[in-house]
Amino acid sequence: MRKLISRLSPLGLFVVGLLLLMFAAARPASAGDLPLRVFVSVLPLKTFVEKIGGAYVDVRAMVRPGYNPHTYEPTPHPIAALTKTTLYVRTGIPFEHAWMERIRSVNPAMQVLDARSGLDLRDMGNHRHVSAAEHDGHGPGAAHEEAGSLDPHVWTSPPLVKQMARTIRDKLAEIDPIHRQEYTRNFDAFALEIDALDRELRALLDDLP
């Protein structure tokens, strides 16, 4: 092969190189070549998925900057983008109670991950904790009427963020096992950041009643 290439004229080398480039461009991409399309409910979750997924994920938030997740109504553009989405990560914010079934129906093959899985949700009205499953067992609005208001802002607690990040890591590894080690390494690095932030916050707040 080397002898054949050495005999080619500069023009011949150019033509061979061009053909190789055209062949590479025409070759269909494998699943491992493309990042996973992931939609999340709110921007903080976008950061979490990006921290863990790195270059292997393409993450978009349903609720755009400047919009209230309590009253948000998805526009046609993000709903249409769900047709090419592999994973939707939800947190149970108010708009999802009304829209979740429609979100699922756009792409029945899309997997849905509840980032609150395994978390204790804080009932701000009755000052107790309930599971995500218990919360979702109520109809839309019933949780507010019967059990007080559940705090949906689970991303503001470093320990809860660490639990959610672990859940996200496991789901990404399940969908894309080829990059399991990268997801694990990224999670470990992110967990160190979360622990450092938690220590900093506790040092600032521990003396307060």
Backbone as numpy.savetxt, mean C-alpha at the origin, in Angstrom:
# Nx Ny Nz CAx CAy CAz Cx Cy Cz
31.65 -16.79 -32.11 30.82 -15.59 -32.11 31.69 -14.32 -32.11
32.76 -14.36 -31.30 33.65 -13.20 -31.23 34.35 -12.98 -32.58
34.76 -14.10 -33.23 35.42 -13.97 -34.52 34.48 -13.35 -35.55
33.20 -13.76 -35.50 32.22 -13.24 -36.44 32.02 -11.75 -36.23
31.91 -11.34 -34.97 31.72 -9.92 -34.66 32.93 -9.10 -35.09
34.15 -9.69 -34.91 35.37 -8.94 -35.26 35.47 -8.69 -36.76
34.78 -9.51 -37.56 34.85 -9.34 -39.01 33.82 -8.34 -39.54
32.88 -7.94 -38.68 31.84 -7.03 -39.14 32.38 -5.63 -39.32
31.88 -4.94 -40.32 32.24 -3.54 -40.53 31.52 -2.69 -39.48
31.93 -1.41 -39.28 31.21 -0.54 -38.35 29.72 -0.48 -38.65
29.36 -0.46 -39.94 27.93 -0.44 -40.30 27.26 -1.74 -39.86
27.97 -2.85 -40.07 27.41 -4.13 -39.66 27.19 -4.21 -38.17
28.16 -3.71 -37.38 28.02 -3.69 -35.93 26.83 -2.84 -35.50
26.65 -1.71 -36.20 25.53 -0.82 -35.89 24.20 -1.54 -36.12
24.12 -2.25 -37.28 22.88 -2.97 -37.61 22.59 -4.06 -36.59
23.62 -4.83 -36.20 23.44 -5.90 -35.20 22.97 -5.31 -33.87
23.61 -4.21 -33.45 23.21 -3.56 -32.20 21.77 -3.08 -32.24
21.38 -2.53 -33.40 20.02 -2.04 -33.55 19.02 -3.19 -33.47
19.36 -4.30 -34.12 18.46 -5.46 -34.08 18.31 -6.01 -32.66
19.42 -6.03 -31.92 19.35 -6.50 -30.53 18.46 -5.61 -29.68
18.57 -4.29 -29.88 17.72 -3.35 -29.13 16.26 -3.55 -29.48
15.97 -3.75 -30.77 14.59 -3.95 -31.20 14.04 -5.25 -30.61
14.87 -6.29 -30.55 14.43 -7.56 -29.98 14.11 -7.41 -28.49
14.98 -6.68 -27.78 14.75 -6.48 -26.35 13.48 -5.70 -26.09
13.22 -4.68 -26.93 12.02 -3.86 -26.75 10.76 -4.64 -27.06
10.85 -5.57 -28.02 9.67 -6.34 -28.42 9.38 -7.48 -27.47
10.34 -7.89 -26.65 10.16 -9.03 -25.76 9.14 -8.67 -24.68
8.09 -9.46 -24.49 7.08 -9.15 -23.47 7.69 -9.14 -22.08
7.26 -8.19 -21.28 7.79 -8.08 -19.91 7.18 -9.17 -19.05
7.96 -9.72 -18.16 7.44 -10.69 -17.21 6.86 -9.94 -16.03
6.09 -10.67 -15.18 5.44 -10.03 -14.02 6.48 -9.41 -13.11
7.69 -10.04 -13.04 8.71 -9.50 -12.16 9.34 -8.21 -12.65
9.12 -7.87 -13.95 9.71 -6.66 -14.51 8.91 -5.41 -14.15
7.64 -5.59 -13.79 6.75 -4.46 -13.58 6.45 -4.29 -12.10
6.39 -3.04 -11.62 6.02 -2.85 -10.21 4.55 -3.19 -9.99
4.24 -3.65 -8.79 2.86 -3.94 -8.43 2.09 -2.63 -8.31
0.94 -2.55 -8.95 0.09 -1.37 -8.77 -0.70 -1.54 -7.48
-0.53 -0.62 -6.56 -1.20 -0.68 -5.27 -1.95 0.63 -5.04
-3.21 0.52 -4.63 -3.98 1.69 -4.21 -4.16 1.62 -2.70
-4.08 2.77 -2.05 -4.33 2.85 -0.61 -5.42 3.89 -0.37
-6.01 3.85 0.81 -7.09 4.78 1.09 -6.57 6.21 1.31
-5.52 6.36 2.12 -5.04 7.70 2.49 -3.52 7.79 2.32
-3.02 9.02 2.26 -1.61 9.27 1.98 -0.62 8.63 2.96
-0.90 8.61 4.29 0.08 7.96 5.17 0.35 6.52 4.79
-0.69 5.80 4.36 -0.49 4.40 3.95 0.36 4.31 2.69
0.27 5.32 1.84 1.10 5.35 0.64 2.58 5.32 1.04
2.92 6.11 2.05 4.30 6.14 2.55 4.70 4.77 3.08
3.82 4.12 3.84 4.16 2.82 4.43 4.43 1.78 3.35
3.54 1.73 2.34 3.71 0.73 1.28 4.98 1.01 0.48
5.25 2.29 0.22 6.47 2.64 -0.53 7.72 2.29 0.26
7.69 2.49 1.58 8.85 2.16 2.42 9.17 0.67 2.33
8.14 -0.16 2.26 8.35 -1.60 2.26 8.55 -2.13 0.84
7.75 -1.61 -0.10 7.79 -2.12 -1.47 8.92 -1.57 -2.30
9.39 -0.36 -1.98 10.48 0.24 -2.73 10.18 0.34 -4.21
11.13 -0.08 -5.03 11.00 0.03 -6.49 10.03 -0.99 -7.07
9.57 -1.91 -6.24 8.71 -2.98 -6.75 7.22 -2.66 -6.65
6.89 -1.45 -6.20 5.48 -1.06 -6.10 5.25 0.31 -6.74
4.07 0.47 -7.29 3.60 1.76 -7.81 2.36 2.08 -7.00
2.48 3.02 -6.05 1.43 3.24 -5.07 0.70 4.56 -5.33
-0.63 4.50 -5.23 -1.47 5.68 -5.41 -2.49 5.75 -4.28
-2.80 6.97 -3.84 -3.77 7.15 -2.76 -5.13 7.53 -3.34
-6.17 6.92 -2.80 -7.51 7.23 -3.26 -7.90 8.66 -2.86
-7.66 9.03 -1.59 -7.96 10.38 -1.12 -6.77 11.27 -1.42
-6.98 12.24 -2.28 -5.88 13.10 -2.71 -5.60 14.19 -1.68
-4.42 14.81 -1.74 -4.08 15.88 -0.79 -5.12 16.98 -0.80
-5.47 17.46 0.39 -6.43 18.56 0.49 -7.87 18.13 0.62
-8.14 16.80 0.50 -9.51 16.30 0.61 -9.73 15.65 1.96
-10.96 15.73 2.45 -11.32 15.18 3.75 -11.73 13.72 3.57
-11.01 12.77 4.19 -11.36 11.36 4.01 -12.70 10.98 4.62
-13.24 11.86 5.48 -14.54 11.57 6.09 -15.68 11.82 5.10
-15.48 12.75 4.18 -16.57 13.13 3.26 -16.19 12.90 1.80
-15.04 12.29 1.56 -14.53 12.16 0.19 -15.40 11.23 -0.66
-15.58 11.61 -1.92 -16.24 10.75 -2.90 -15.28 10.57 -4.07
-14.85 9.34 -4.33 -13.87 9.10 -5.41 -14.37 9.61 -6.75
-13.45 10.16 -7.53 -13.77 10.64 -8.87 -13.58 9.50 -9.88
-14.09 9.65 -11.10 -13.97 8.56 -12.10 -12.54 8.14 -12.39
-11.57 9.08 -12.33 -10.20 8.75 -12.71 -9.58 7.67 -11.81
-9.57 7.85 -10.47 -8.99 6.78 -9.65 -9.80 5.49 -9.70
-11.10 5.60 -9.85 -11.92 4.40 -9.95 -11.53 3.60 -11.20
-11.32 4.31 -12.31 -10.90 3.63 -13.55 -9.52 3.00 -13.38
-8.63 3.66 -12.62 -7.28 3.14 -12.43 -7.27 1.84 -11.63
-8.35 1.59 -10.90 -8.43 0.36 -10.10 -8.47 -0.89 -10.97
-8.84 -0.74 -12.23 -8.95 -1.91 -13.11 -7.59 -2.55 -13.34
-6.50 -1.80 -13.16 -5.15 -2.32 -13.36 -4.40 -2.49 -12.03
-5.16 -2.51 -10.93 -4.57 -2.55 -9.60 -4.53 -3.98 -9.06
-3.41 -4.35 -8.47 -3.25 -5.68 -7.90 -3.76 -5.74 -6.46
-3.53 -4.65 -5.71 -3.85 -4.66 -4.27 -4.43 -3.32 -3.85
-5.49 -3.37 -3.04 -6.05 -2.17 -2.42 -5.88 -2.33 -0.91
-5.28 -1.32 -0.26 -5.07 -1.34 1.19 -6.03 -0.36 1.83
-6.92 -0.87 2.65 -7.94 -0.03 3.28 -7.65 0.17 4.77
-8.25 1.21 5.34 -8.10 1.46 6.78 -9.44 1.69 7.47
-10.55 1.55 6.74 -11.85 1.72 7.36 -12.24 3.16 7.59
-11.66 4.10 6.82 -12.07 5.50 6.97 -13.49 5.65 6.42
-14.22 6.69 6.83 -15.65 6.78 6.54 -16.07 6.57 5.10
-15.35 7.13 4.12 -15.83 6.99 2.75 -15.84 5.54 2.29
-14.99 4.70 2.91 -14.91 3.30 2.49 -16.16 2.51 2.86
-16.87 2.94 3.89 -18.09 2.22 4.27 -19.10 2.25 3.12
-19.18 3.39 2.44 -20.14 3.53 1.34 -19.59 3.04 0.02
-18.27 3.09 -0.16 -17.68 2.84 -1.47 -16.99 1.50 -1.62
-16.78 0.76 -0.54 -15.95 -0.44 -0.61 -16.48 -1.47 -1.59
-17.78 -1.70 -1.60 -18.33 -2.70 -2.52 -18.15 -2.26 -3.97
-18.32 -0.96 -4.22 -18.12 -0.47 -5.59 -16.66 -0.54 -5.99
-15.77 -0.28 -5.03 -14.33 -0.38 -5.30 -13.97 -1.82 -5.68
-14.53 -2.78 -4.95 -14.27 -4.19 -5.25 -14.84 -4.59 -6.60
-16.02 -4.06 -6.93 -16.71 -4.50 -8.14 -16.00 -4.05 -9.41
-15.21 -2.97 -9.33 -14.49 -2.47 -10.50 -13.46 -3.49 -10.98
-12.86 -4.20 -10.03 -11.81 -5.17 -10.35 -11.92 -6.36 -9.39
-12.78 -7.34 -9.71 -12.98 -8.47 -8.80 -11.71 -9.25 -8.49
-10.72 -9.19 -9.39 -9.47 -9.93 -9.16 -8.53 -9.20 -8.20
-8.81 -7.93 -7.93 -7.96 -7.14 -7.05 -8.06 -7.64 -5.61
-6.92 -7.82 -4.97 -6.92 -8.24 -3.57 -7.11 -7.00 -2.69
-7.82 -7.19 -1.58 -8.07 -6.10 -0.63 -7.48 -6.48 0.71
-6.62 -5.62 1.23 -5.99 -5.84 2.53 -6.48 -4.79 3.52
-6.99 -5.23 4.65 -7.35 -4.31 5.72 -6.13 -4.12 6.60
-5.53 -2.93 6.54 -4.30 -2.68 7.29 -4.54 -2.72 8.79
-5.82 -2.66 9.22 -6.13 -2.69 10.64 -6.19 -4.11 11.20
-5.95 -5.11 10.36 -6.02 -6.50 10.80 -5.15 -6.72 12.03
-5.76 -7.24 13.09 -5.02 -7.50 14.32 -4.87 -6.31 15.24
-5.37 -5.13 14.84 -5.25 -3.93 15.68 -6.45 -3.81 16.60
-6.24 -3.21 17.78 -7.34 -2.81 18.64 -7.68 -1.37 18.29
-8.93 -1.14 17.87 -9.37 0.20 17.50 -9.92 0.92 18.72
-9.61 2.16 18.84 -10.00 2.94 20.02 -11.38 3.56 19.82
-12.30 3.21 20.69 -13.63 3.80 20.69 -13.57 5.08 21.52
-13.58 6.22 20.86 -13.39 7.48 21.56 -14.61 7.86 22.39
-15.78 7.28 22.05 -16.98 7.61 22.80 -17.07 6.85 24.11
-16.81 5.54 24.04 -16.95 4.69 25.23 -15.61 4.34 25.87
-14.52 4.84 25.31 -13.18 4.64 25.86 -12.86 3.16 26.02
-13.18 2.38 24.99 -12.81 0.97 24.99 -12.17 0.66 23.65
-11.66 -0.54 23.51 -11.02 -0.95 22.26 -11.81 -2.09 21.64
-11.99 -2.04 20.33 -12.68 -3.10 19.61 -11.82 -3.49 18.41
-12.09 -4.69 17.90 -11.34 -5.15 16.74 -11.91 -4.55 15.46
-11.12 -4.59 14.39 -11.60 -4.10 13.11 -12.80 -4.90 12.65
-12.79 -6.22 12.91 -13.90 -7.07 12.48 -15.18 -6.69 13.22
-15.06 -6.38 14.51 -16.24 -5.97 15.28 -16.79 -4.66 14.74
-15.88 -3.74 14.40 -16.31 -2.46 13.86 -17.04 -2.66 12.54
-16.50 -3.47 11.64 -17.09 -3.65 10.33 -18.35 -4.51 10.37
-18.61 -5.14 11.50 -19.83 -5.91 11.63 -21.07 -5.05 11.68
-20.90 -3.78 12.03 -22.02 -2.84 12.03 -22.28 -2.36 10.62
-23.49 -1.90 10.38 -23.78 -1.27 9.10 -23.16 0.11 9.05
-23.14 0.76 7.86 -22.57 2.10 7.73 -23.21 3.06 8.72
-22.35 3.68 9.51 -22.83 4.67 10.47 -23.23 4.08 11.79
-23.47 2.77 11.85 -23.94 2.17 13.09 -22.90 2.26 14.19
-21.62 2.16 13.82 -20.57 2.21 14.84 -20.60 3.54 15.55
-20.93 4.60 14.83 -20.98 5.92 15.46 -22.21 6.05 16.34
-23.30 5.42 15.95 -24.54 5.57 16.69 -24.59 4.66 17.91
-24.04 3.42 17.77 -24.19 2.45 18.82 -22.97 2.36 19.74
-21.79 2.57 19.20 -20.59 2.34 20.00 -19.71 3.57 20.11
-20.25 4.72 19.82 -19.45 5.92 19.85 -18.62 6.02 18.59
-17.65 6.93 18.56 -16.84 7.17 17.37 -15.52 6.43 17.48
-15.25 5.53 16.54 -13.98 4.83 16.53 -12.93 5.69 15.85
-11.77 5.77 16.47 -10.69 6.61 15.94 -10.10 5.93 14.70
-10.28 6.54 13.51 -9.75 5.91 12.29 -8.29 6.27 12.02
-7.71 7.13 12.83 -6.37 7.66 12.54 -5.28 6.73 13.11
-5.32 5.46 12.68 -4.41 4.47 13.25 -2.96 4.72 12.85
-2.76 5.56 11.85 -1.38 5.82 11.38 -0.65 6.84 12.26
-1.31 7.37 13.31 -0.65 8.35 14.17 0.07 7.70 15.36
-0.05 6.40 15.52 0.60 5.69 16.61 1.74 4.84 16.07
2.99 5.13 16.44 4.11 4.33 15.93 3.95 2.82 16.16
3.53 2.36 17.35 3.37 0.90 17.50 2.34 0.31 16.54
1.24 1.05 16.29 0.25 0.55 15.34 0.77 0.59 13.91
1.55 1.62 13.59 2.16 1.70 12.26 3.07 0.50 12.04
3.81 0.12 13.05 4.72 -1.03 12.93 3.93 -2.31 12.67
2.78 -2.45 13.35 1.93 -3.63 13.11 1.37 -3.62 11.69
0.92 -2.44 11.23 0.38 -2.33 9.88 1.46 -2.60 8.84
2.66 -2.10 9.09 3.77 -2.31 8.16 4.09 -3.80 8.03
4.00 -4.51 9.14 4.26 -5.96 9.10 3.18 -6.67 8.27
1.93 -6.23 8.43 0.83 -6.81 7.64 1.03 -6.53 6.16
1.47 -5.32 5.83 1.72 -4.96 4.44 2.87 -5.77 3.87
3.93 -5.92 4.66 5.08 -6.73 4.22 4.65 -8.14 3.86
3.85 -8.75 4.74 3.43 -10.13 4.51 2.57 -10.26 3.25
1.71 -9.27 3.02 0.84 -9.33 1.83 1.64 -9.14 0.55
2.58 -8.20 0.55 3.41 -8.00 -0.64 4.23 -9.25 -0.94
4.76 -9.88 0.11 5.55 -11.10 -0.08 4.68 -12.24 -0.59
3.42 -12.26 -0.17 2.50 -13.30 -0.64 2.19 -13.12 -2.13
1.96 -11.86 -2.54 1.64 -11.58 -3.93 2.86 -11.70 -4.83
4.01 -11.28 -4.32 5.24 -11.21 -5.11 6.37 -11.90 -4.37
6.33 -13.23 -4.26 7.34 -13.94 -3.45 8.76 -13.82 -3.98
8.91 -13.46 -5.26 10.26 -13.31 -5.82 11.06 -12.26 -5.06
10.37 -11.21 -4.57 11.05 -10.12 -3.89 10.82 -10.13 -2.38
10.51 -11.31 -1.85 10.23 -11.43 -0.42 11.39 -10.88 0.44
12.62 -11.22 0.07 13.77 -10.77 0.88 13.89 -9.26 0.89
13.64 -8.62 -0.27 13.70 -7.16 -0.33 12.63 -6.54 0.57
11.43 -7.10 0.54 10.35 -6.57 1.38 10.70 -6.73 2.86
11.32 -7.85 3.20 11.71 -8.07 4.59 12.78 -7.08 5.02
13.79 -6.88 4.16 14.86 -5.93 4.49 14.30 -4.52 4.63
13.43 -4.14 3.72 12.84 -2.79 3.77 12.00 -2.61 5.03
11.25 -3.66 5.39 10.45 -3.58 6.62 11.36 -3.41 7.84
12.43 -4.19 7.91 13.34 -4.11 9.05 13.91 -2.70 9.20
14.28 -2.08 8.08 14.82 -0.72 8.12 13.74 0.27 8.56
12.53 0.09 8.03 11.41 0.97 8.40 11.06 0.80 9.87
11.10 -0.42 10.38 10.79 -0.68 11.78 11.77 0.06 12.71
13.03 0.13 12.31 14.01 0.88 13.11 13.65 2.36 13.15
13.20 2.91 12.02 12.76 4.31 11.99 11.57 4.54 12.91
10.62 3.60 12.86 9.42 3.72 13.69 9.79 3.66 15.17
10.66 2.72 15.54 11.07 2.59 16.94 11.78 3.85 17.43
12.62 4.44 16.58 13.32 5.67 16.96 12.33 6.81 17.17
11.34 6.91 16.28 10.32 7.94 16.43 9.52 7.73 17.71
9.18 6.48 18.01 8.41 6.17 19.21 9.17 6.58 20.47
10.47 6.28 20.49 11.28 6.67 21.65 11.33 8.19 21.80
11.46 8.88 20.67 11.51 10.34 20.70 10.20 10.93 21.23
9.08 10.40 20.76 7.78 10.91 21.20 7.56 10.64 22.69
7.93 9.44 23.14 7.76 9.10 24.56 8.62 10.00 25.44
9.83 10.31 24.99 10.69 11.20 25.78 10.08 12.59 25.89
9.40 13.03 24.84 8.79 14.35 24.86 7.50 14.39 25.67
6.78 13.28 25.72 5.42 13.30 26.28 5.27 12.61 27.62
6.27 11.84 28.04 6.11 11.03 29.26 5.83 11.86 30.51
6.32 13.09 30.57 6.12 13.91 31.77 4.76 14.58 31.79
4.00 14.47 30.71 2.70 15.12 30.64 1.62 14.22 31.21
0.61 14.80 31.88 -0.48 13.96 32.42 -1.30 13.37 31.28
